[in-house]
Structures are given as C-alpha cells and as structure tokens.
Tab-separated table of C-alpha atoms in Angstrom:
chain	number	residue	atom	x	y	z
A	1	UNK	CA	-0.401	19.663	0.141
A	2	UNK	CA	-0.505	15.883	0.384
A	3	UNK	CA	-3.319	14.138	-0.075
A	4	UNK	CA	-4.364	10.250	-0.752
A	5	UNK	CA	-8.149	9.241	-1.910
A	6	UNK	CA	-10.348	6.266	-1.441
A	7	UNK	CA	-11.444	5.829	-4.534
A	8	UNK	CA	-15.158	3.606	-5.441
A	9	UNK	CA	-15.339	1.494	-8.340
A	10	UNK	CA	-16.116	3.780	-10.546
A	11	UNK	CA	-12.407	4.885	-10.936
A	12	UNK	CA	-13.042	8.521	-9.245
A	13	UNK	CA	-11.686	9.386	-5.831
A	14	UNK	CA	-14.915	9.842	-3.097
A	15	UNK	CA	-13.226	10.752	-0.054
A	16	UNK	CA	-9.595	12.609	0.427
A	17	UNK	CA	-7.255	12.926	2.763
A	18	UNK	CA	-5.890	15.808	3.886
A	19	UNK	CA	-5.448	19.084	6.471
A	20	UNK	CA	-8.501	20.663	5.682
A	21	UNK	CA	-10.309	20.339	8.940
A	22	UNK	CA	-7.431	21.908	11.134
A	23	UNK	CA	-9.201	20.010	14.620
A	24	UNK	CA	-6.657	17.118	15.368
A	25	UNK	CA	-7.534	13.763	15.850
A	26	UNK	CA	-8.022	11.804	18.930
A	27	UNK	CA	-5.723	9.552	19.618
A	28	UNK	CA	-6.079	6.662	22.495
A	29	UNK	CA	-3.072	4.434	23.880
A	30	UNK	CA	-2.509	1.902	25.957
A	31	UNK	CA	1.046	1.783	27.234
A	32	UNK	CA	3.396	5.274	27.832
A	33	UNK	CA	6.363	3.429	25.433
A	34	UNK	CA	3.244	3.018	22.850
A	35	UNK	CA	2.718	5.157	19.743
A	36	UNK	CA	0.305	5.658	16.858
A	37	UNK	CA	2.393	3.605	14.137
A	38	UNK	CA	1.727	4.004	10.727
A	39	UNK	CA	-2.066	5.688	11.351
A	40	UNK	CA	0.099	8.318	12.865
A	41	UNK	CA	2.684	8.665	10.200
A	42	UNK	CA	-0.033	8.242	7.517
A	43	UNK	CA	-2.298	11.112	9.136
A	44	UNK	CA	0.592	13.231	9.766
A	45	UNK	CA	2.101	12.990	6.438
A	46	UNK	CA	-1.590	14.083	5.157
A	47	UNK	CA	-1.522	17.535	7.494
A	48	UNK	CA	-3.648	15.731	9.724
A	49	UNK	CA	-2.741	17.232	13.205
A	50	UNK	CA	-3.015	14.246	16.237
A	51	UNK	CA	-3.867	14.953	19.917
A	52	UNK	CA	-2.582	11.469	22.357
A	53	UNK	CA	-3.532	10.876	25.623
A	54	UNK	CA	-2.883	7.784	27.515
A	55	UNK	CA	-6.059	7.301	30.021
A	56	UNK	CA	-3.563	4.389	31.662
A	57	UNK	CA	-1.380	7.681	32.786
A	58	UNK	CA	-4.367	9.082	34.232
A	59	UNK	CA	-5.028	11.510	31.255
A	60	UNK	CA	-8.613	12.767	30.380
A	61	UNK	CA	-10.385	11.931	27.057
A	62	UNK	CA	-13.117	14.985	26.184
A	63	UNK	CA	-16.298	14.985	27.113
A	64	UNK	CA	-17.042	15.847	23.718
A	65	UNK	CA	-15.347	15.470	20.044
A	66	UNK	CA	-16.225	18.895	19.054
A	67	UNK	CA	-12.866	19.681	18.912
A	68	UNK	CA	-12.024	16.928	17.516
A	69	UNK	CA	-11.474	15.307	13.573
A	70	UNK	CA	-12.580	12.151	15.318
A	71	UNK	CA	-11.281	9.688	17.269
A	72	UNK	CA	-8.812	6.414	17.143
A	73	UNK	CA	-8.513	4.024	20.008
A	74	UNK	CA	-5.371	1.612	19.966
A	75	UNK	CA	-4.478	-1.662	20.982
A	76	UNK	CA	-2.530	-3.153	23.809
A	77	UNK	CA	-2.058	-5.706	26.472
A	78	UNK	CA	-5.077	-5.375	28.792
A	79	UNK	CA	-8.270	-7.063	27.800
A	80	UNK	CA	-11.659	-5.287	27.161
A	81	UNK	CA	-13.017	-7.792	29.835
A	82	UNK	CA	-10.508	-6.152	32.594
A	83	UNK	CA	-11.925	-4.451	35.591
A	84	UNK	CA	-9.537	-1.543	35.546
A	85	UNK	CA	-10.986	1.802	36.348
A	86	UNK	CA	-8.894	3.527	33.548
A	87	UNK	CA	-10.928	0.740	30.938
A	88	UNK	CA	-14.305	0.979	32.406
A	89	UNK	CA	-14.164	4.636	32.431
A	90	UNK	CA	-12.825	4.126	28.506
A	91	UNK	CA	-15.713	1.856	27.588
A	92	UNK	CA	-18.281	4.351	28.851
A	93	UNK	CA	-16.748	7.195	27.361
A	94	UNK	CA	-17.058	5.192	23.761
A	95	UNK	CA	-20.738	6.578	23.438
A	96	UNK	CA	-19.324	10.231	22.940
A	97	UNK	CA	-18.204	9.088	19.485
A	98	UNK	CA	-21.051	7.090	19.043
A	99	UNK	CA	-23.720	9.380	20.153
A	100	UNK	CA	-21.795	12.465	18.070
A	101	UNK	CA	-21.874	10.307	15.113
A	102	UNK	CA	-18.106	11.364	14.833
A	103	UNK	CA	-15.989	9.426	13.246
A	104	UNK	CA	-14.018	6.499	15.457
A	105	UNK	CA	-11.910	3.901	14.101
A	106	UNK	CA	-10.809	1.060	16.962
A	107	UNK	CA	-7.765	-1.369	16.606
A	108	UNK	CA	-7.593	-4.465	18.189
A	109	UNK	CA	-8.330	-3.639	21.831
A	110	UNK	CA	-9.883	-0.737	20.756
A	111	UNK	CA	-12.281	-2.734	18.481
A	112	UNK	CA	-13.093	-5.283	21.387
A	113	UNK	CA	-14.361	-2.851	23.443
A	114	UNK	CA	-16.724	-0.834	21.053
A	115	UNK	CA	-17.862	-4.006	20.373
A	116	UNK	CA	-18.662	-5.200	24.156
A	117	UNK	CA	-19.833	-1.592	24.448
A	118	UNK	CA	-22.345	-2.834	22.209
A	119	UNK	CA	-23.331	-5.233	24.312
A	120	UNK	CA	-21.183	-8.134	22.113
A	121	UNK	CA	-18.805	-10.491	24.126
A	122	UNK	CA	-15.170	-9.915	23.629
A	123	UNK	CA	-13.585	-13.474	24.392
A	124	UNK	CA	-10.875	-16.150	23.526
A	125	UNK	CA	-10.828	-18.547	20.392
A	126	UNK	CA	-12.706	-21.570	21.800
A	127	UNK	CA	-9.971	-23.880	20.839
A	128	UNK	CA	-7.651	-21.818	22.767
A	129	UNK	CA	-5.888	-20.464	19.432
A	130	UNK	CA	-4.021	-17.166	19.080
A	131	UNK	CA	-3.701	-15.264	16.103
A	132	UNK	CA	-0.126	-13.768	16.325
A	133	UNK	CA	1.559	-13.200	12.792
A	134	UNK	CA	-0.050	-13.031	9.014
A	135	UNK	CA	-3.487	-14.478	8.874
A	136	UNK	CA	-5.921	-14.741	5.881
A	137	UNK	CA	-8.342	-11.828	5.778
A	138	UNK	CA	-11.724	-11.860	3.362
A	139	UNK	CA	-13.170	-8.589	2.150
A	140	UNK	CA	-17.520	-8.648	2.108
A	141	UNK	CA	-19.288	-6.930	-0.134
A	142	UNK	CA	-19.911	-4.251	2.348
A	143	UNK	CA	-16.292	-4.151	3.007
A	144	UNK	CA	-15.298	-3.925	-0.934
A	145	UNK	CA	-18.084	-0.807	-1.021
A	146	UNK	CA	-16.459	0.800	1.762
A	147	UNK	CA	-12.785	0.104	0.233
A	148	UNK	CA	-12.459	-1.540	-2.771
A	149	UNK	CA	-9.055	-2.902	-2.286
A	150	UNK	CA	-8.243	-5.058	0.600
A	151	UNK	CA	-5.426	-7.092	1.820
A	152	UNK	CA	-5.581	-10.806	1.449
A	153	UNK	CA	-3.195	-11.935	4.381
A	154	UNK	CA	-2.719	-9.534	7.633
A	155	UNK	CA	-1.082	-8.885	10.121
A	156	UNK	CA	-2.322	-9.979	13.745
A	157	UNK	CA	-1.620	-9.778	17.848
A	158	UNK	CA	-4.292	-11.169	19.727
A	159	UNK	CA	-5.706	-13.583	21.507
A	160	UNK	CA	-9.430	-12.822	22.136
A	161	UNK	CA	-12.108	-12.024	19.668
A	162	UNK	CA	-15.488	-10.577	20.119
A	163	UNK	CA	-18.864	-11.190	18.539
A	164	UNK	CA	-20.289	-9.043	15.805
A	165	UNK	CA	-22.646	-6.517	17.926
A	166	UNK	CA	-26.274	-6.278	16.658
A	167	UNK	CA	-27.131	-3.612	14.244
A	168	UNK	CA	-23.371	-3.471	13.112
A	169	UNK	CA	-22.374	-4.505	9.451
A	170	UNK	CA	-19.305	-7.306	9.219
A	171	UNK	CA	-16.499	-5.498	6.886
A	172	UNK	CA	-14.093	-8.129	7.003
A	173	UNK	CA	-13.861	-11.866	8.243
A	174	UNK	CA	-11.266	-14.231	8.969
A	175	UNK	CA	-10.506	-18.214	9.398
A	176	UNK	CA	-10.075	-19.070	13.201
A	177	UNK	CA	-11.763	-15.305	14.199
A	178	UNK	CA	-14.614	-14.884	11.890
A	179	UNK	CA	-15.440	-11.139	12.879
A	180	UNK	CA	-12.349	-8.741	11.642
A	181	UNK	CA	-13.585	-5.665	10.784
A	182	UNK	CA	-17.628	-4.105	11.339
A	183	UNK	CA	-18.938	-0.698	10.751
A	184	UNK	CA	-21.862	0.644	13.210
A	185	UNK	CA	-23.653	3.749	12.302
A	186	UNK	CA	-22.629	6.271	9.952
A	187	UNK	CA	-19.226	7.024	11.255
A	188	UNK	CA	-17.861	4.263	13.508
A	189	UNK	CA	-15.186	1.069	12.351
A	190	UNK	CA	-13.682	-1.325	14.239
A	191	UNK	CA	-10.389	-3.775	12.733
A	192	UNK	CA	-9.214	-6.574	14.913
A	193	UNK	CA	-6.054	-6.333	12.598
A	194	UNK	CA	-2.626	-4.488	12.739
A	195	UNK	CA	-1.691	-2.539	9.896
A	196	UNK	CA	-0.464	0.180	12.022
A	197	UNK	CA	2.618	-2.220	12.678
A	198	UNK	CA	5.712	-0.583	11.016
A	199	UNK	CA	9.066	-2.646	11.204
A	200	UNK	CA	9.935	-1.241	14.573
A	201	UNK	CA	7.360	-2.207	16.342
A	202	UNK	CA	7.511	-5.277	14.759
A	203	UNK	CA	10.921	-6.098	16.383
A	204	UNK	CA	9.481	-4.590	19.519
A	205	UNK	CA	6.773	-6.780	19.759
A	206	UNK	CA	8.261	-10.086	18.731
A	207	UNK	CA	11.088	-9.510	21.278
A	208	UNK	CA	9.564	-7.924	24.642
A	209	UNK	CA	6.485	-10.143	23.598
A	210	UNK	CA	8.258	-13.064	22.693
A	211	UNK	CA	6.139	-15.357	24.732
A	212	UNK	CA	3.706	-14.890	22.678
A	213	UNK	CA	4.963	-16.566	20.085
A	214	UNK	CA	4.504	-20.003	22.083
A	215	UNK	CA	0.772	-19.372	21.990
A	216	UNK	CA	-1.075	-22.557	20.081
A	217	UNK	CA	-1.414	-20.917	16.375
A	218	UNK	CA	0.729	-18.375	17.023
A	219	UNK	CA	3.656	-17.950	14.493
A	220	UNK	CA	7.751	-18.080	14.914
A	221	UNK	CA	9.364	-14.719	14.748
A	222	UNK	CA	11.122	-15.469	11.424
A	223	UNK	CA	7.451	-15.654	9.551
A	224	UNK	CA	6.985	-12.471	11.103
A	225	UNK	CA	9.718	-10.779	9.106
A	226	UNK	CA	9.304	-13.359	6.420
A	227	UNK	CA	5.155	-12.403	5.910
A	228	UNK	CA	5.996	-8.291	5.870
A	229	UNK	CA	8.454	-8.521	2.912
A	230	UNK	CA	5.647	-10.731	1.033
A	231	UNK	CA	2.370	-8.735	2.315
A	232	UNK	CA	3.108	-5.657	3.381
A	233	UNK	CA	2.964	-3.628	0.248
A	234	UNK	CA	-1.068	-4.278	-0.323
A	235	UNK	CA	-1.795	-3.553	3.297
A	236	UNK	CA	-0.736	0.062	3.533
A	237	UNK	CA	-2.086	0.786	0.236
A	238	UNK	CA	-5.609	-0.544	2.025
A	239	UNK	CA	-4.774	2.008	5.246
A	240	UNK	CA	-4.621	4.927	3.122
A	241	UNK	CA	-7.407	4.672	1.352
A	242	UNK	CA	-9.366	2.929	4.251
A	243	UNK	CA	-8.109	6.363	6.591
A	244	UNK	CA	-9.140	8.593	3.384
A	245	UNK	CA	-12.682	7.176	3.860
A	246	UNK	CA	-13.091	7.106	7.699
A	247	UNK	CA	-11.288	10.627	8.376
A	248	UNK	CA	-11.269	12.207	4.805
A	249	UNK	CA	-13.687	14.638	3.304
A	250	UNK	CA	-15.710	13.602	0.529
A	251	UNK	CA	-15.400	15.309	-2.946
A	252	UNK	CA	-17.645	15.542	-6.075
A	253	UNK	CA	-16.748	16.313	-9.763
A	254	UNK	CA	-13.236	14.463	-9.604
C-alpha cells in the first residue's frame, strides 16, 4: 500500500498517509469544469477515497462529517464577501468541521471564508496588488513544528486576503499578504496558496484567466511556466507531508 509520512525533527515519521480509514474525504468546489488537482491525485494515490460535491450545482454538503475522513474546501472565482446563497449557506456550514473537531484544510477561497467565519475580514491588498504567480512564502516556528520542510517561493491566484482570526495560530506569512497559512483548533488549516496547481491547470488558468495577468503585481504567463520548473519540486514534497499531517494517522515506535 502507498503511503508518505510527515516526519518531526527528530528524523521519525509522526503521521502517515494512507487508506486506513476507508470514510472518503470531503471534497468542496467551486466551478463544475473544477477538480481537486494534486490534493486529489496525492490522496488518491495514498488509497484515500474522495467524495466532491459542487454546492454552486446545488449539491448538499452533510450535516455531519461522521462519514467523513474530513473535509477540503477549494478555491475559485467568487469572493468570500459575495452574497450568494450557495456561499452563505457554505460559510455557515464551516462550523460542522469546526464544531466536530474534524479535520478541514481550506485553499484560497476556502481559507478566506473559514477565516471570515471567524469573524476575520477577507479583503483586497490595500495598495490594490494581486498576487498571481510565484511569491515568497516564510515558514514560523509553528509552521516548521507542524511541517518541517516548507517551500520558499509559491505559487499564488488571488486577489484578496483576510486577517488572521483571533485564537488561530499564523503557519505561514508572506511579503504583500502577510497571513498565508493559520491553524485553529486541533484539526482545522487554512493556505492562501496553490500547490494543488498541476501543469494543466496551470495552462488553464493563465489562458481562460488571462486577464488576470494585467492585475498590478500580478506576473506574465511566461514566469508562470518559468517559476514551476525552478520551484515546483520543494512544494509537492511540502503537500505530502503537510496532507500526511492534516489527514494521516499518527504512528509511534517508527
């Protein structure tokens, strides 16, 4: 069976990866053309089974994660700040994970609204800047205990940030959008990051969102392709191990 481990300083593996709990995982999108990326392939490849559903479609999330791994909530073009029934509905449904103390991992979108969930404002850079192509990213020491390893430069999509909610423990932090990455509770993470992005979507996203580019800070498509061959390698090393320690099992006497 496959398996990949977070491993602590020490050297020894602490949490693993793998099909052990046969409930699938939660899976939130945004768009019906979207899909889980590398989390998916990464989980899958592990014998972790996924259940999608696309609330924008009209589809139900659970009213509770029992039968559930956990949860992940994805990205995409709306804004936590929208008014959209689908969103609202998605925002109050948040404290299911939260209140289970199951595990929950948002991306992006899916981190801005746990954090205006709780109670944090989700809102653009104040000089107007997007961050849309490879960015500097800065581990804490929180972050390094959760995952050693972290990526120095990552990959990003966005144009709105949000605050770090109280009671919630920065991970990660960045130049021009200081919050990246927070823990809350025992079980709950949140990255404002991409490294779900495989090289598909990458030429998805920098051609049907090509506009985006034009954003003030944003990058030209060429640094796009240009950053992945020179940063890619460190940032799916960081997903496995970072998925091994949000959806994994911990071990002993490794």
């Amino acid at each position: 069976m496959n398996e990949t481990a977070a491993k602590p300083a020490s050297g020894q593996p602490d949490y693993v990866l793998d099909g052990a709990d046969e409930r699938p995982i939660l899976v939130v999108l945004h768009q019906e053309s979207s899909t889980p990326g590398r989390v998916g392939q990464v989980l899958q490849r592990h014998g972790v089974r996924l259940d999608i559903r696309r609330p924008v479609l009209g589809e139900a999330l659970p009213e509770s994660l029992d039968d559930h791994r956990g949860a992940i909530v994805f990205g995409g073009p709306p804004s936590a700040n929208d008014r959209d029934d689908y969103l609202r509905t998605e925002l109050d449904w948040l404290q299911v994970p939260l209140s289970e103390e199951r595990p929950f991992l948002g991306i992006c979108l899916g981190a801005q609204m746990l954090a205006k969930h709780l109670g944090a404002t989700v809102s653009s850079h104040p000089d107007g800047l997007a961050e849309v192509g490879y960015y500097p990213l800065r581990a804490t020491e929180k972050g390094r205990q959760l995952v050693p390893e972290w990526p120095r430069m990552i990959y990003q999509w966005h144009r709105e940030g949000f605050d770090l909610p109280h009671g919630a423990s920065l991970l990660a932090e960045g130049d021009w959008y200081p919050n990246q990455a927070f823990q809350y509770g025992p079980a709950a993470f949140a990255v404002q990051f991409h490294a779900e992005l495989t090289l598909a979507m990458m030429y998805r996203w920098t051609t049907r969102g090509h506009e985006r580019l034009r954003l003030p800070g944003a990058q030209g498509r060429r640094a796009h392709f240009d950053g992945r061959g020179i940063y890619d390698p460190p940032v799916l090393r960081w997903l496995e191990a970072f998925l091994a320690r949000a959806f994994g099992r911990k071990v002993t006497g490794r």
